[in-house]
mmCIF file of C-alpha atoms in Angstrom:
data_model
loop_
_atom_site.group_PDB
_atom_site.id
_atom_site.type_symbol
_atom_site.label_atom_id
_atom_site.label_comp_id
_atom_site.label_asym_id
_atom_site.label_seq_id
_atom_site.Cartn_x
_atom_site.Cartn_y
_atom_site.Cartn_z
ATOM 1 C CA UNK A 1 -0.170 0.240 -0.086
ATOM 2 C CA UNK A 2 1.683 3.352 -0.829
ATOM 3 C CA UNK A 3 2.586 5.680 1.767
ATOM 4 C CA UNK A 4 1.299 9.219 1.910
ATOM 5 C CA UNK A 5 4.575 10.242 0.548
ATOM 6 C CA UNK A 6 4.351 8.103 -2.470
ATOM 7 C CA UNK A 7 1.152 9.194 -3.383
ATOM 8 C CA UNK A 8 1.596 12.719 -3.495
ATOM 9 C CA UNK A 9 4.488 12.152 -5.802
ATOM 10 C CA UNK A 10 2.595 9.961 -8.222
ATOM 11 C CA UNK A 11 -0.100 12.769 -8.089
ATOM 12 C CA UNK A 12 2.784 15.439 -8.659
ATOM 13 C CA UNK A 13 3.977 13.481 -11.795
ATOM 14 C CA UNK A 14 0.838 13.073 -13.406
ATOM 15 C CA UNK A 15 -0.187 16.898 -13.001
ATOM 16 C CA UNK A 16 3.117 17.693 -14.778
ATOM 17 C CA UNK A 17 2.309 15.092 -17.712
ATOM 18 C CA UNK A 18 -0.964 16.129 -18.099
ATOM 19 C CA UNK A 19 0.235 20.060 -18.341
ATOM 20 C CA UNK A 20 2.578 18.930 -20.663
ATOM 21 C CA UNK A 21 0.432 17.040 -23.085
ATOM 22 C CA UNK A 22 -2.142 19.872 -22.591
ATOM 23 C CA UNK A 23 0.866 22.519 -24.166
ATOM 24 C CA UNK A 24 -0.220 20.978 -27.554
ATOM 25 C CA UNK A 25 1.994 21.765 -30.520
ATOM 26 C CA UNK A 26 5.322 23.578 -30.274
ATOM 27 C CA UNK A 27 4.784 27.257 -31.829
ATOM 28 C CA UNK A 28 6.455 27.585 -34.741
ATOM 29 C CA UNK A 29 9.833 28.612 -35.810
ATOM 30 C CA UNK A 30 10.588 32.244 -35.772
ATOM 31 C CA UNK A 31 12.080 33.810 -38.511
ATOM 32 C CA UNK A 32 14.350 36.348 -37.912
ATOM 33 C CA UNK A 33 16.003 38.601 -40.486
ATOM 34 C CA UNK A 34 18.041 41.810 -40.766
ATOM 35 C CA UNK A 35 18.787 44.588 -43.155
ATOM 36 C CA UNK A 36 21.538 43.375 -45.262
ATOM 37 C CA UNK A 37 24.684 45.527 -45.592
ATOM 38 C CA UNK A 38 25.124 48.205 -48.207
ATOM 39 C CA UNK A 39 28.037 48.164 -50.631
ATOM 40 C CA UNK A 40 30.757 50.708 -49.227
ATOM 41 C CA UNK A 41 30.020 53.948 -50.126
ATOM 42 C CA UNK A 42 32.100 56.386 -52.256
ATOM 43 C CA UNK A 43 32.047 59.322 -49.942
ATOM 44 C CA UNK A 44 35.075 62.211 -50.099
ATOM 45 C CA UNK A 45 37.371 61.338 -46.773
ATOM 46 C CA UNK A 46 37.037 64.773 -46.284
ATOM 47 C CA UNK A 47 33.001 64.336 -45.773
ATOM 48 C CA UNK A 48 32.983 60.831 -43.501
ATOM 49 C CA UNK A 49 31.139 61.706 -40.133
ATOM 50 C CA UNK A 50 33.502 60.515 -37.272
ATOM 51 C CA UNK A 51 31.007 58.586 -35.780
ATOM 52 C CA UNK A 52 27.159 57.844 -36.475
ATOM 53 C CA UNK A 53 24.681 57.483 -33.970
ATOM 54 C CA UNK A 54 20.993 56.189 -34.747
ATOM 55 C CA UNK A 55 18.039 56.828 -32.263
ATOM 56 C CA UNK A 56 14.691 55.564 -32.140
ATOM 57 C CA UNK A 57 11.712 56.364 -29.642
ATOM 58 C CA UNK A 58 11.108 53.398 -27.221
ATOM 59 C CA UNK A 59 7.906 51.572 -29.515
ATOM 60 C CA UNK A 60 10.535 51.134 -32.183
ATOM 61 C CA UNK A 61 13.765 49.686 -29.346
ATOM 62 C CA UNK A 62 12.611 45.916 -30.431
ATOM 63 C CA UNK A 63 13.718 43.349 -32.519
ATOM 64 C CA UNK A 64 9.335 43.073 -33.137
ATOM 65 C CA UNK A 65 8.638 43.588 -36.862
ATOM 66 C CA UNK A 66 6.116 46.141 -36.848
ATOM 67 C CA UNK A 67 2.881 47.199 -39.611
ATOM 68 C CA UNK A 68 -0.121 49.045 -39.679
ATOM 69 C CA UNK A 69 -3.213 48.400 -42.154
ATOM 70 C CA UNK A 70 -3.899 51.152 -44.022
ATOM 71 C CA UNK A 71 -7.064 49.994 -44.977
ATOM 72 C CA UNK A 72 -8.291 49.591 -41.263
ATOM 73 C CA UNK A 73 -7.698 51.313 -38.763
ATOM 74 C CA UNK A 74 -4.446 52.607 -39.835
ATOM 75 C CA UNK A 75 -3.557 54.328 -36.147
ATOM 76 C CA UNK A 76 -3.199 50.925 -34.733
ATOM 77 C CA UNK A 77 0.096 49.311 -34.579
ATOM 78 C CA UNK A 78 0.417 45.133 -35.332
ATOM 79 C CA UNK A 79 3.306 42.861 -34.648
ATOM 80 C CA UNK A 80 4.200 40.012 -37.140
ATOM 81 C CA UNK A 81 3.927 36.914 -34.855
ATOM 82 C CA UNK A 82 6.464 34.801 -36.898
ATOM 83 C CA UNK A 83 8.784 37.273 -37.982
ATOM 84 C CA UNK A 84 11.533 39.466 -35.890
ATOM 85 C CA UNK A 85 14.479 41.437 -36.472
ATOM 86 C CA UNK A 86 17.954 40.372 -35.535
ATOM 87 C CA UNK A 87 18.929 43.046 -33.379
ATOM 88 C CA UNK A 88 16.811 46.440 -32.855
ATOM 89 C CA UNK A 89 16.259 48.402 -36.041
ATOM 90 C CA UNK A 90 18.636 51.347 -34.706
ATOM 91 C CA UNK A 91 21.384 49.128 -34.469
ATOM 92 C CA UNK A 92 20.916 47.198 -37.973
ATOM 93 C CA UNK A 93 20.086 51.233 -39.647
ATOM 94 C CA UNK A 94 23.748 52.367 -38.035
ATOM 95 C CA UNK A 95 26.213 48.966 -39.055
ATOM 96 C CA UNK A 96 24.330 49.781 -42.379
ATOM 97 C CA UNK A 97 25.121 53.345 -42.620
ATOM 98 C CA UNK A 98 28.580 53.327 -40.995
ATOM 99 C CA UNK A 99 29.444 50.662 -44.184
ATOM 100 C CA UNK A 100 28.105 52.943 -46.984
ATOM 101 C CA UNK A 101 29.055 56.029 -45.209
ATOM 102 C CA UNK A 102 32.269 55.934 -43.208
ATOM 103 C CA UNK A 103 33.906 52.632 -44.751
ATOM 104 C CA UNK A 104 36.862 51.696 -42.643
ATOM 105 C CA UNK A 105 37.392 55.292 -41.620
ATOM 106 C CA UNK A 106 39.365 55.919 -38.433
ATOM 107 C CA UNK A 107 37.680 58.190 -36.090
ATOM 108 C CA UNK A 108 39.632 61.176 -36.203
ATOM 109 C CA UNK A 109 37.248 63.895 -33.937
ATOM 110 C CA UNK A 110 35.589 65.008 -36.576
ATOM 111 C CA UNK A 111 32.095 65.547 -36.951
ATOM 112 C CA UNK A 112 28.931 62.992 -35.895
ATOM 113 C CA UNK A 113 25.944 62.271 -37.703
ATOM 114 C CA UNK A 114 22.869 61.713 -35.713
ATOM 115 C CA UNK A 115 19.906 60.438 -37.080
ATOM 116 C CA UNK A 116 16.674 59.708 -34.757
ATOM 117 C CA UNK A 117 14.286 57.720 -36.823
ATOM 118 C CA UNK A 118 10.119 58.551 -36.317
ATOM 119 C CA UNK A 119 8.805 56.081 -37.718
ATOM 120 C CA UNK A 120 9.885 52.852 -39.188
ATOM 121 C CA UNK A 121 7.061 50.641 -40.173
ATOM 122 C CA UNK A 122 5.255 48.503 -43.402
ATOM 123 C CA UNK A 123 2.073 49.754 -44.504
ATOM 124 C CA UNK A 124 -0.386 47.519 -46.232
ATOM 125 C CA UNK A 125 -2.636 49.294 -48.446
ATOM 126 C CA UNK A 126 -5.041 46.594 -49.034
ATOM 127 C CA UNK A 127 -4.889 43.017 -48.780
ATOM 128 C CA UNK A 128 -2.496 42.364 -51.058
ATOM 129 C CA UNK A 129 -0.257 45.628 -51.827
ATOM 130 C CA UNK A 130 1.945 46.970 -48.605
ATOM 131 C CA UNK A 131 5.361 49.363 -48.577
ATOM 132 C CA UNK A 132 8.099 50.420 -46.580
ATOM 133 C CA UNK A 133 8.034 53.786 -44.478
ATOM 134 C CA UNK A 134 10.582 55.438 -42.705
ATOM 135 C CA UNK A 135 10.823 59.355 -41.520
ATOM 136 C CA UNK A 136 13.895 60.552 -39.758
ATOM 137 C CA UNK A 137 15.744 63.534 -38.831
ATOM 138 C CA UNK A 138 19.650 64.100 -39.586
ATOM 139 C CA UNK A 139 21.593 66.426 -37.728
ATOM 140 C CA UNK A 140 25.721 67.316 -38.488
ATOM 141 C CA UNK A 141 26.967 67.419 -34.482
ATOM 142 C CA UNK A 142 30.281 69.002 -34.398
ATOM 143 C CA UNK A 143 32.830 66.692 -31.890
ATOM 144 C CA UNK A 144 32.109 68.541 -28.312
ATOM 145 C CA UNK A 145 28.613 70.569 -28.941
ATOM 146 C CA UNK A 146 24.828 69.182 -29.280
ATOM 147 C CA UNK A 147 24.334 72.231 -31.633
ATOM 148 C CA UNK A 148 23.610 70.834 -35.056
ATOM 149 C CA UNK A 149 25.295 72.422 -37.647
ATOM 150 C CA UNK A 150 22.942 70.759 -40.233
ATOM 151 C CA UNK A 151 19.642 69.156 -40.134
ATOM 152 C CA UNK A 152 17.619 67.528 -42.858
ATOM 153 C CA UNK A 153 14.345 65.602 -42.311
ATOM 154 C CA UNK A 154 13.479 62.782 -44.760
ATOM 155 C CA UNK A 155 10.758 60.912 -45.581
ATOM 156 C CA UNK A 156 11.643 57.827 -47.485
ATOM 157 C CA UNK A 157 9.311 54.903 -49.015
ATOM 158 C CA UNK A 158 9.497 51.792 -50.885
ATOM 159 C CA UNK A 159 6.665 49.537 -52.378
ATOM 160 C CA UNK A 160 7.700 46.100 -51.203
ATOM 161 C CA UNK A 161 7.259 42.696 -53.958
ATOM 162 C CA UNK A 162 3.961 41.309 -51.794
ATOM 163 C CA UNK A 163 2.230 41.623 -48.158
ATOM 164 C CA UNK A 164 4.278 39.724 -45.550
ATOM 165 C CA UNK A 165 7.308 39.694 -43.305
ATOM 166 C CA UNK A 166 9.382 38.767 -46.272
ATOM 167 C CA UNK A 167 8.171 40.903 -48.977
ATOM 168 C CA UNK A 168 8.844 43.794 -46.139
ATOM 169 C CA UNK A 169 12.157 42.785 -45.143
ATOM 170 C CA UNK A 170 13.357 43.036 -49.062
ATOM 171 C CA UNK A 171 12.024 46.728 -49.633
ATOM 172 C CA UNK A 172 13.762 47.479 -46.483
ATOM 173 C CA UNK A 173 17.183 46.513 -47.684
ATOM 174 C CA UNK A 174 16.379 48.472 -50.794
ATOM 175 C CA UNK A 175 15.033 51.566 -48.393
ATOM 176 C CA UNK A 176 18.718 51.536 -46.948
ATOM 177 C CA UNK A 177 20.265 51.996 -49.639
ATOM 178 C CA UNK A 178 18.506 55.182 -50.774
ATOM 179 C CA UNK A 179 19.305 56.480 -46.975
ATOM 180 C CA UNK A 180 22.495 56.392 -47.419
ATOM 181 C CA UNK A 181 22.278 57.907 -50.715
ATOM 182 C CA UNK A 182 20.275 60.208 -49.422
ATOM 183 C CA UNK A 183 21.953 61.240 -46.309
ATOM 184 C CA UNK A 184 25.810 61.076 -48.545
ATOM 185 C CA UNK A 185 24.258 63.710 -51.140
ATOM 186 C CA UNK A 186 23.298 65.952 -47.848
ATOM 187 C CA UNK A 187 26.720 65.861 -46.176
ATOM 188 C CA UNK A 188 27.778 66.907 -49.741
ATOM 189 C CA UNK A 189 25.443 69.810 -49.944
ATOM 190 C CA UNK A 190 26.433 70.874 -46.336
ATOM 191 C CA UNK A 191 29.847 71.039 -46.787
ATOM 192 C CA UNK A 192 29.052 73.333 -49.959
ATOM 193 C CA UNK A 193 27.104 75.469 -47.440
ATOM 194 C CA UNK A 194 29.814 75.487 -45.125
ATOM 195 C CA UNK A 195 29.217 73.124 -42.765
ATOM 196 C CA UNK A 196 32.524 70.921 -42.910
ATOM 197 C CA UNK A 197 32.567 67.777 -41.372
ATOM 198 C CA UNK A 198 35.818 67.343 -40.062
ATOM 199 C CA UNK A 199 38.032 69.554 -38.273
ATOM 200 C CA UNK A 200 40.950 71.602 -40.408
#
């Protein structure tokens, strides 16, 4: 005849096994994406920022991939359930911009390029079409001051070849190239207007 202790152990084991059986199928594997690495840019060495900072608001400081349904409650943000970024968007954007705008340049104590992301989201205009949207503000910052030498606001959109997270990632990679090109052109224009990015 089993003792009270033995009966208790048997009951606990049965409960544990029952709990495992109730878990059902394991969750699907998450698809993890990154923004890729654009080609090393050809920006003149005198224009390359000494450092690049990318900042995002708190709701974008997460690897979650976000989207909006423009045709149904467009003010609401949604998260893709089975897709994630490999890192927070700020980290991936900084890496891509450093490669395209700085290359292998060493930090020589010159100006910093600060990019503040206001919006980064995939937008579904209907059930079959989507696009990616990035709104940002760029500032050319002196080495030891928070007073910007020049500022530039930009909004970029790229259509996605589909209406899912995978199509959105391909569009994001294309948009990052456009972002690098626009920032490079702005740095050149800023220098022409007297906002030097390097110490003499």
